[in-house]
mmCIF file of C-alpha atoms and ligand atoms in Angstrom:
data_model
loop_
_atom_site.group_PDB
_atom_site.id
_atom_site.type_symbol
_atom_site.label_atom_id
_atom_site.label_comp_id
_atom_site.label_asym_id
_atom_site.label_seq_id
_atom_site.Cartn_x
_atom_site.Cartn_y
_atom_site.Cartn_z
ATOM 1 C CA MET K 155 0.000 0.000 0.000
ATOM 2 C CA SER K 156 1.726 3.221 -1.135
ATOM 3 C CA GLU K 157 -0.525 5.548 0.814
ATOM 4 C CA ALA K 158 -0.321 7.282 4.202
ATOM 5 C CA THR K 159 -2.150 10.063 6.006
ATOM 6 C CA ALA K 160 -0.544 12.218 8.679
ATOM 7 C CA LEU K 161 -1.860 14.875 11.030
ATOM 8 C CA ALA K 162 0.322 17.661 12.392
ATOM 9 C CA HIS K 163 -0.143 20.839 14.404
ATOM 10 C CA PRO K 164 1.521 24.191 13.874
ATOM 11 C CA ASN K 165 4.048 25.351 16.415
ATOM 12 C CA PHE K 166 4.724 28.810 17.757
ATOM 13 C CA ALA K 167 8.298 29.715 18.540
ATOM 14 C CA LEU K 168 8.923 31.185 21.979
ATOM 15 C CA SER K 169 12.476 31.997 20.943
ATOM 16 C CA LYS K 170 12.261 32.880 17.272
ATOM 17 C CA TYR K 171 14.001 31.551 14.200
ATOM 18 C CA TRP K 172 14.481 34.520 11.855
ATOM 19 C CA GLY K 173 17.368 34.403 9.392
ATOM 20 C CA LYS K 174 19.014 31.661 7.356
ATOM 21 C CA HIS K 175 22.611 30.489 7.223
ATOM 22 C CA PRO K 176 24.086 31.387 3.808
ATOM 23 C CA ALA K 177 24.720 27.704 2.863
ATOM 24 C CA GLU K 178 22.259 25.898 0.586
ATOM 25 C CA GLY K 179 19.776 23.649 2.339
ATOM 26 C CA ASN K 180 17.636 25.939 4.513
ATOM 27 C CA PHE K 181 19.622 26.037 7.761
ATOM 28 C CA PRO K 182 18.564 28.512 10.472
ATOM 29 C CA ALA K 183 21.148 31.095 11.559
ATOM 30 C CA VAL K 184 19.721 31.253 15.098
ATOM 31 C CA PRO K 185 18.378 28.561 17.436
ATOM 32 C CA SER K 186 14.675 28.449 18.260
ATOM 33 C CA LEU K 187 12.387 26.858 20.820
ATOM 34 C CA SER K 188 8.683 26.305 20.206
ATOM 35 C CA ILE K 189 5.488 24.840 21.533
ATOM 36 C CA THR K 190 3.528 22.492 19.301
ATOM 37 C CA VAL K 191 -0.044 23.789 19.447
ATOM 38 C CA SER K 192 -3.048 21.526 19.349
ATOM 39 C CA GLY K 193 -6.297 23.264 18.456
ATOM 40 C CA LEU K 194 -5.123 23.881 14.875
ATOM 41 C CA SER K 195 -4.395 20.951 12.540
ATOM 42 C CA THR K 196 -3.277 19.948 9.062
ATOM 43 C CA ARG K 197 -4.166 16.531 7.643
ATOM 44 C CA THR K 198 -2.278 15.341 4.575
ATOM 45 C CA ASN K 199 -2.837 12.235 2.489
ATOM 46 C CA VAL K 200 -0.096 11.061 0.099
ATOM 47 C CA ARG K 201 -0.516 8.304 -2.514
ATOM 48 C CA PHE K 202 2.286 7.204 -4.824
ATOM 49 C CA LEU K 203 0.711 5.817 -7.983
ATOM 50 C CA ALA K 204 2.360 4.158 -10.977
ATOM 51 C CA SER K 205 -0.506 5.542 -13.077
ATOM 52 C CA CYS K 206 0.259 9.210 -12.215
ATOM 53 C CA SER K 207 2.231 11.064 -14.920
ATOM 54 C CA ASP K 208 3.026 14.017 -12.644
ATOM 55 C CA ASP K 209 2.611 15.066 -9.001
ATOM 56 C CA ARG K 210 -0.816 16.435 -8.130
ATOM 57 C CA VAL K 211 -1.156 18.764 -5.139
ATOM 58 C CA VAL K 212 -4.540 19.780 -3.728
ATOM 59 C CA ILE K 213 -4.556 22.126 -0.712
ATOM 60 C CA GLY K 214 -7.880 23.096 0.850
ATOM 61 C CA GLY K 215 -9.763 21.597 -2.124
ATOM 62 C CA ARG K 216 -7.819 23.697 -4.670
ATOM 63 C CA GLU K 217 -5.346 22.241 -7.135
ATOM 64 C CA GLU K 218 -2.029 24.086 -6.711
ATOM 65 C CA ARG K 219 0.070 24.946 -9.764
ATOM 66 C CA GLY K 220 2.574 27.645 -8.811
ATOM 67 C CA ALA K 221 5.203 28.074 -6.106
ATOM 68 C CA ALA K 222 3.124 26.228 -3.475
ATOM 69 C CA ARG K 223 3.130 23.114 -5.694
ATOM 70 C CA THR K 224 6.866 23.377 -6.361
ATOM 71 C CA ARG K 225 7.657 23.373 -2.619
ATOM 72 C CA VAL K 226 5.663 20.150 -2.265
ATOM 73 C CA THR K 227 7.161 18.439 -5.333
ATOM 74 C CA GLU K 228 10.692 19.270 -4.106
ATOM 75 C CA LEU K 229 10.008 17.322 -0.911
ATOM 76 C CA LEU K 230 8.463 14.455 -2.906
ATOM 77 C CA GLN K 231 11.573 14.407 -5.112
ATOM 78 C CA ARG K 232 13.852 14.008 -2.053
ATOM 79 C CA VAL K 233 11.705 11.124 -0.845
ATOM 80 C CA ARG K 234 11.714 9.451 -4.276
ATOM 81 C CA SER K 235 15.515 9.724 -4.527
ATOM 82 C CA ALA K 236 15.979 8.258 -1.040
ATOM 83 C CA ALA K 237 13.628 5.351 -1.799
ATOM 84 C CA GLY K 238 14.837 4.753 -5.380
ATOM 85 C CA ASP K 239 11.218 4.965 -6.527
ATOM 86 C CA ARG K 240 10.171 7.076 -9.507
ATOM 87 C CA ARG K 241 6.408 7.077 -9.036
ATOM 88 C CA HIS K 242 4.567 10.385 -8.849
ATOM 89 C CA ALA K 243 2.177 11.199 -6.057
ATOM 90 C CA GLU K 244 -1.182 12.689 -5.318
ATOM 91 C CA VAL K 245 -1.124 14.937 -2.232
ATOM 92 C CA ILE K 246 -4.334 16.100 -0.614
ATOM 93 C CA SER K 247 -3.954 18.451 2.321
ATOM 94 C CA ASP K 248 -6.469 20.322 4.462
ATOM 95 C CA ASN K 249 -6.103 22.806 7.294
ATOM 96 C CA ASP K 250 -8.800 23.643 9.826
ATOM 97 C CA PHE K 251 -7.394 27.210 10.015
ATOM 98 C CA PRO K 252 -6.330 29.948 7.518
ATOM 99 C CA THR K 253 -3.405 28.991 5.241
ATOM 100 C CA ALA K 254 -0.240 31.124 4.804
ATOM 101 C CA SER K 255 -1.383 33.934 7.060
ATOM 102 C CA GLY K 256 1.162 33.748 9.882
ATOM 103 C CA LEU K 257 -0.471 30.855 11.720
ATOM 104 C CA ALA K 258 2.387 28.472 10.889
ATOM 105 C CA SER K 259 0.475 26.503 8.237
ATOM 106 C CA SER K 260 3.824 25.787 6.559
ATOM 107 C CA ALA K 261 5.080 24.197 9.788
ATOM 108 C CA SER K 262 2.123 21.845 10.193
ATOM 109 C CA GLY K 263 1.835 21.371 6.416
ATOM 110 C CA PHE K 264 5.414 20.272 5.789
ATOM 111 C CA ALA K 265 5.551 18.202 8.983
ATOM 112 C CA ALA K 266 2.431 16.272 7.908
ATOM 113 C CA LEU K 267 3.734 15.979 4.333
ATOM 114 C CA ALA K 268 7.194 14.755 5.392
ATOM 115 C CA LEU K 269 5.716 12.060 7.623
ATOM 116 C CA ALA K 270 2.997 10.943 5.169
ATOM 117 C CA ALA K 271 5.338 10.940 2.132
ATOM 118 C CA THR K 272 8.119 8.917 3.806
ATOM 119 C CA ARG K 273 5.647 6.341 5.116
ATOM 120 C CA ALA K 274 3.676 6.140 1.842
ATOM 121 C CA ILE K 275 6.823 5.334 -0.132
ATOM 122 C CA GLY K 276 7.982 2.804 2.476
ATOM 123 C CA LEU K 277 10.877 4.676 4.177
ATOM 124 C CA ASP K 278 10.992 3.686 7.830
ATOM 125 C CA TRP K 279 12.828 6.827 8.995
ATOM 126 C CA ASP K 280 12.912 7.816 12.655
ATOM 127 C CA ALA K 281 11.375 11.123 13.794
ATOM 128 C CA SER K 282 14.738 12.870 13.703
ATOM 129 C CA ARG K 283 15.276 12.069 10.040
ATOM 130 C CA VAL K 284 11.701 13.038 9.151
ATOM 131 C CA SER K 285 12.297 16.326 11.010
ATOM 132 C CA ASP K 286 15.422 16.976 8.904
ATOM 133 C CA LEU K 287 13.384 16.352 5.743
ATOM 134 C CA ALA K 288 10.651 18.762 6.884
ATOM 135 C CA ARG K 289 13.307 21.399 7.776
ATOM 136 C CA ARG K 290 14.552 21.497 4.191
ATOM 137 C CA SER K 291 11.132 22.775 3.077
ATOM 138 C CA SER K 292 10.323 25.000 6.063
ATOM 139 C CA ALA K 293 12.712 25.177 9.014
ATOM 140 C CA SER K 294 9.900 25.672 11.510
ATOM 141 C CA ALA K 295 8.243 22.456 10.208
ATOM 142 C CA ALA K 296 11.138 20.466 11.688
ATOM 143 C CA ARG K 297 9.770 21.346 15.147
ATOM 144 C CA SER K 298 6.161 20.215 14.457
ATOM 145 C CA ILE K 299 7.344 16.604 14.115
ATOM 146 C CA PHE K 300 7.623 16.571 17.917
ATOM 147 C CA GLY K 301 5.099 17.451 20.608
ATOM 148 C CA GLY K 302 5.547 19.606 23.702
ATOM 149 C CA PHE K 303 8.454 22.054 23.888
ATOM 150 C CA VAL K 304 10.821 21.587 20.960
ATOM 151 C CA GLU K 305 14.177 23.056 20.003
ATOM 152 C CA LEU K 306 15.749 23.538 16.580
ATOM 153 C CA PRO K 307 19.494 24.182 16.755
ATOM 154 C CA ASP K 308 21.136 26.702 14.458
ATOM 155 C CA VAL K 309 24.129 26.675 12.197
ATOM 156 C CA ALA K 310 25.851 29.844 13.380
ATOM 157 C CA PRO K 311 27.141 32.182 10.661
ATOM 158 C CA GLY K 312 30.713 31.091 9.829
ATOM 159 C CA LYS K 313 30.133 27.421 10.761
ATOM 160 C CA THR K 314 29.858 24.700 8.096
ATOM 161 C CA ALA K 315 26.398 23.261 7.570
ATOM 162 C CA PRO K 316 26.023 19.609 8.634
ATOM 163 C CA ASP K 317 24.461 16.842 6.496
ATOM 164 C CA GLN K 318 21.474 16.598 8.795
ATOM 165 C CA LEU K 319 19.890 19.082 11.212
ATOM 166 C CA SER K 320 16.780 18.072 13.106
ATOM 167 C CA ALA K 321 14.621 19.482 15.844
ATOM 168 C CA ARG K 322 14.555 17.694 19.201
ATOM 169 C CA PRO K 323 12.105 17.588 22.093
ATOM 170 C CA VAL K 324 13.170 19.578 25.178
ATOM 171 C CA ALA K 325 10.243 18.874 27.529
ATOM 172 C CA PRO K 326 6.801 17.261 27.303
ATOM 173 C CA ALA K 327 3.633 19.374 27.358
ATOM 174 C CA GLU K 328 2.927 18.502 31.029
ATOM 175 C CA HIS K 329 6.275 19.982 32.085
ATOM 176 C CA LEU K 330 4.736 23.471 32.182
ATOM 177 C CA PRO K 331 0.970 23.631 31.507
ATOM 178 C CA LEU K 332 0.173 26.595 29.249
ATOM 179 C CA ALA K 333 -2.871 28.113 27.608
ATOM 180 C CA VAL K 334 -2.465 29.671 24.174
ATOM 181 C CA LEU K 335 -5.067 32.133 22.898
ATOM 182 C CA ILE K 336 -4.671 33.051 19.256
ATOM 183 C CA ALA K 337 -6.149 36.428 18.399
ATOM 184 C CA ILE K 338 -6.923 36.075 14.691
ATOM 185 C CA ALA K 339 -6.616 39.461 12.993
ATOM 186 C CA THR K 340 -7.583 38.424 9.445
ATOM 187 C CA ASP K 341 -8.118 35.323 7.298
ATOM 188 C CA ALA K 342 -6.162 36.878 4.398
ATOM 189 C CA PRO K 343 -2.834 35.348 3.342
ATOM 190 C CA LYS K 344 0.280 37.381 4.136
ATOM 191 C CA SER K 345 1.835 39.415 1.338
ATOM 192 C CA LEU K 346 5.488 38.614 2.124
ATOM 193 C CA SER K 347 6.677 35.053 2.784
ATOM 194 C CA SER K 348 8.760 34.446 5.894
ATOM 195 C CA SER K 349 11.743 33.436 3.703
ATOM 196 C CA ASP K 350 11.628 36.766 1.868
ATOM 197 C CA GLY K 351 11.003 38.659 5.108
ATOM 198 C CA MET K 352 14.024 37.138 6.838
ATOM 199 C CA ARG K 353 16.270 37.612 3.800
ATOM 200 C CA ARG K 354 15.350 41.284 3.584
ATOM 201 C CA THR K 355 15.881 41.703 7.328
ATOM 202 C CA LEU K 356 19.416 40.310 7.165
ATOM 203 C CA GLU K 357 20.240 42.277 4.009
ATOM 204 C CA ARG K 358 18.773 45.639 4.932
ATOM 205 C CA SER K 359 18.113 46.000 8.648
ATOM 206 C CA PRO K 360 20.540 48.189 10.592
ATOM 207 C CA TYR K 361 19.742 45.832 13.498
ATOM 208 C CA ALA K 362 20.446 42.553 11.691
ATOM 209 C CA ASP K 363 23.708 41.921 13.576
ATOM 210 C CA ALA K 364 22.086 42.897 16.866
ATOM 211 C CA TRP K 365 19.360 40.309 16.203
ATOM 212 C CA LEU K 366 21.845 37.566 15.243
ATOM 213 C CA THR K 367 23.796 38.233 18.469
ATOM 214 C CA GLU K 368 20.817 38.624 20.777
ATOM 215 C CA ALA K 369 18.613 35.754 19.529
ATOM 216 C CA PRO K 370 20.900 32.909 20.765
ATOM 217 C CA ARG K 371 21.233 34.618 24.173
ATOM 218 C CA LEU K 372 17.474 34.978 24.549
ATOM 219 C CA HIS K 373 17.133 31.362 23.435
ATOM 220 C CA GLU K 374 19.544 30.041 26.097
ATOM 221 C CA ARG K 375 17.878 32.044 28.862
ATOM 222 C CA LEU K 376 14.427 30.954 27.725
ATOM 223 C CA ARG K 377 15.512 27.325 27.619
ATOM 224 C CA SER K 378 16.773 27.561 31.241
ATOM 225 C CA ALA K 379 13.558 29.278 32.360
ATOM 226 C CA LEU K 380 11.546 26.464 30.770
ATOM 227 C CA LEU K 381 13.657 23.749 32.373
ATOM 228 C CA THR K 382 13.228 25.348 35.826
ATOM 229 C CA ARG K 383 9.475 25.841 35.147
ATOM 230 C CA ASP K 384 9.806 29.599 35.608
ATOM 231 C CA PHE K 385 6.708 30.673 33.687
ATOM 232 C CA VAL K 386 7.175 34.415 34.234
ATOM 233 C CA ALA K 387 10.800 34.452 33.026
ATOM 234 C CA MET K 388 9.882 32.238 30.086
ATOM 235 C CA GLY K 389 6.970 34.503 29.112
ATOM 236 C CA GLU K 390 9.075 37.671 29.388
ATOM 237 C CA LEU K 391 11.825 36.138 27.254
ATOM 238 C CA ALA K 392 9.339 34.851 24.657
ATOM 239 C CA GLU K 393 7.836 38.318 24.298
ATOM 240 C CA ALA K 394 11.328 39.860 24.156
ATOM 241 C CA SER K 395 12.358 37.457 21.371
ATOM 242 C CA ALA K 396 9.263 38.276 19.285
ATOM 243 C CA LEU K 397 9.653 42.040 19.773
ATOM 244 C CA ALA K 398 13.377 41.946 18.926
ATOM 245 C CA MET K 399 12.693 39.921 15.780
ATOM 246 C CA HIS K 400 9.954 42.300 14.625
ATOM 247 C CA ALA K 401 11.978 45.401 15.552
ATOM 248 C CA ALA K 402 14.850 44.178 13.366
ATOM 249 C CA ALA K 403 12.395 43.343 10.552
ATOM 250 C CA ILE K 404 10.471 46.629 10.770
ATOM 251 C CA ALA K 405 13.752 48.560 10.545
ATOM 252 C CA ALA K 406 14.202 46.863 7.138
ATOM 253 C CA GLY K 407 10.657 47.825 6.052
ATOM 254 C CA VAL K 408 9.353 44.320 6.743
ATOM 255 C CA CYS K 409 6.196 44.773 8.794
ATOM 256 C CA TYR K 410 3.752 41.917 9.392
ATOM 257 C CA TRP K 411 1.753 43.910 11.939
ATOM 258 C CA ASP K 412 -1.528 45.707 11.429
ATOM 259 C CA ALA K 413 -3.624 47.860 13.739
ATOM 260 C CA THR K 414 -5.124 44.762 15.389
ATOM 261 C CA THR K 415 -1.647 43.491 16.287
ATOM 262 C CA VAL K 416 -0.962 46.676 18.257
ATOM 263 C CA GLU K 417 -4.411 46.637 19.891
ATOM 264 C CA ALA K 418 -3.954 43.018 20.998
ATOM 265 C CA LEU K 419 -0.461 43.767 22.348
ATOM 266 C CA ARG K 420 -1.894 46.681 24.333
ATOM 267 C CA THR K 421 -4.530 44.361 25.807
ATOM 268 C CA VAL K 422 -1.797 41.940 26.939
ATOM 269 C CA TRP K 423 0.247 44.766 28.458
ATOM 270 C CA ALA K 424 -2.830 46.217 30.209
ATOM 271 C CA LEU K 425 -3.602 42.794 31.695
ATOM 272 C CA ARG K 426 -0.024 42.574 32.953
ATOM 273 C CA ASN K 427 -0.382 45.980 34.589
ATOM 274 C CA GLN K 428 -3.409 44.545 36.387
ATOM 275 C CA GLY K 429 -1.281 41.670 37.671
ATOM 276 C CA VAL K 430 -2.200 38.929 35.159
ATOM 277 C CA GLU K 431 0.928 37.043 34.094
ATOM 278 C CA THR K 432 0.385 36.872 30.353
ATOM 279 C CA TYR K 433 2.765 37.353 27.417
ATOM 280 C CA ALA K 434 2.512 37.827 23.672
ATOM 281 C CA THR K 435 4.315 36.371 20.709
ATOM 282 C CA ILE K 436 3.902 37.264 17.021
ATOM 283 C CA ASP K 437 5.074 35.437 13.886
ATOM 284 C CA ALA K 438 5.158 36.422 10.215
ATOM 285 C CA GLY K 439 1.592 37.692 10.252
ATOM 286 C CA PRO K 440 -0.616 40.096 12.219
ATOM 287 C CA HIS K 441 -2.019 37.609 14.756
ATOM 288 C CA VAL K 442 -0.991 37.852 18.404
ATOM 289 C CA LYS K 443 -0.574 34.580 20.263
ATOM 290 C CA VAL K 444 -1.164 35.049 23.961
ATOM 291 C CA LEU K 445 0.462 32.756 26.510
ATOM 292 C CA SER K 446 -0.734 32.282 30.060
ATOM 293 C CA ARG K 447 -1.239 29.779 32.794
ATOM 294 C CA PRO K 448 -4.444 27.788 32.090
ATOM 295 C CA ALA K 449 -6.254 29.330 35.104
ATOM 296 C CA ASP K 450 -5.961 32.860 33.619
ATOM 297 C CA ALA K 451 -7.192 31.994 30.116
ATOM 298 C CA LEU K 452 -10.860 32.910 30.687
ATOM 299 C CA ARG K 453 -10.076 36.404 31.929
ATOM 300 C CA ILE K 454 -7.629 36.986 29.069
ATOM 301 C CA ARG K 455 -10.168 35.721 26.556
ATOM 302 C CA SER K 456 -12.775 38.261 27.657
ATOM 303 C CA ALA K 457 -10.218 41.071 27.451
ATOM 304 C CA LEU K 458 -9.285 39.967 23.912
ATOM 305 C CA GLU K 459 -12.975 39.725 22.962
ATOM 306 C CA ALA K 460 -13.305 43.409 23.850
ATOM 307 C CA THR K 461 -10.245 44.336 21.739
ATOM 308 C CA PRO K 462 -11.034 46.117 18.443
ATOM 309 C CA GLY K 463 -10.237 44.267 15.209
ATOM 310 C CA ILE K 464 -9.894 40.692 16.449
ATOM 311 C CA CYS K 465 -12.013 38.441 14.130
ATOM 312 C CA ARG K 466 -12.039 35.483 16.478
ATOM 313 C CA ILE K 467 -10.057 33.754 19.148
ATOM 314 C CA VAL K 468 -8.793 30.191 18.847
ATOM 315 C CA GLU K 469 -7.793 28.346 21.989
ATOM 316 C CA GLY K 470 -4.902 25.940 21.970
ATOM 317 C CA THR K 471 -2.744 24.043 24.369
ATOM 318 C CA VAL K 472 0.648 22.447 24.049
ATOM 319 C CA GLY K 473 -0.006 19.305 22.016
ATOM 320 C CA GLU K 474 1.360 16.220 20.290
ATOM 321 C CA GLY K 475 3.787 15.882 17.420
ATOM 322 C CA ALA K 476 2.980 14.701 13.888
ATOM 323 C CA ARG K 477 1.394 11.251 13.678
ATOM 324 C CA LEU K 478 -0.183 8.841 11.224
ATOM 325 C CA VAL K 479 -3.986 8.772 11.184
ATOM 326 C CA ASN K 480 -6.800 7.151 9.216
ATOM 327 C CA PRO K 481 -7.809 9.143 6.128
ATOM 328 C CA GLU K 482 -11.418 9.180 7.397
ATOM 329 C CA ASP K 483 -10.501 10.664 10.817
ATOM 330 C CA PRO K 484 -12.066 14.107 11.301
ATOM 331 C CA LEU K 485 -9.735 17.098 11.317
HETATM 332 O O1 LIG R 643 9.938 28.128 8.770
HETATM 333 P P1 LIG R 643 9.341 29.355 8.192
HETATM 334 O O2 LIG R 643 9.945 29.747 6.898
HETATM 335 O O3 LIG R 643 7.837 29.297 8.110
HETATM 336 O O4 LIG R 643 9.685 30.596 9.192
HETATM 337 C C1 LIG R 643 9.165 30.713 10.488
HETATM 338 C C2 LIG R 643 9.389 32.067 11.038
HETATM 339 C C3 LIG R 643 8.675 32.417 12.329
HETATM 340 O O5 LIG R 643 7.427 31.773 12.413
HETATM 341 C C4 LIG R 643 8.396 33.926 12.337
HETATM 342 C C5 LIG R 643 9.533 32.101 13.559
HETATM 343 C C6 LIG R 643 9.607 30.680 13.970
HETATM 344 O O6 LIG R 643 10.625 30.323 14.613
HETATM 345 O O7 LIG R 643 8.673 29.898 13.734
#
């Protein structure tokens, strides 16, 4: 049977990956640490068929033909080469949340695709190798292979890129129970991909070097705060990492924020002034992801509901890594 279906969740980085190593192969220039977030899912079915004359890629019911299809076929090509199998594939993928809008659909998408494609073609790779495969398409996707708190090491500028670079689990979800409220600002796709945004930041931002120096330090401190279960320090460092990343990007004219982003940030800061320990993180899109202890989530939710511009709020928790499922399983 040359078919497999995988389900994966997006992940949100607490310490951000922003910037690639100059070597070919999509290596991050800074380390990152994320939470895999259940509450949002991608399900991807892959079938390798001798009767297919070319790869067919259907995302959200729409047949892809442009750059989105190419990114998928490149991964399929790596899998075919590794397996010594020339068959083309049909890929059918669905998200239960907006695609390409800064909600990490590329992370869940390429994690689900990497797992389903390797299994469908008969490669019995371990999670680390599947993570390396996913990283080549989208570095953040390497982290969604694992559940809980997950780290992706960097290849520091000046160091030689290794053959394989995979994410690795740092702590299970139960290590530090968290609530994640996602304040959705729009369902529209973003206008600048994260790859282009990070390239422009490194090329043009006067703060590019500051970011490349500061990001690994924030990462190390955040990792220690997580390991000692220091929620407040971890939240402060997560927010600091997101703000430093966006400050460096904005200085290069790369701005993913809109008015709703600022309003949601102000809500988080106002809650903090009232004594609620809650922190924000923002990726390559306008949505603010709000972290808290589970007991505070209700209060934060009502404050976000009263914030202008937020379309809706999705609740998540720290969840499982990518896994094989039945094609009929609901999303
Ligand atoms: O892996 P990409 O190309 O989708 O880039 C991810 C970039 C951020 O989401 C902004 C940060 C991160 O570490 O996930």
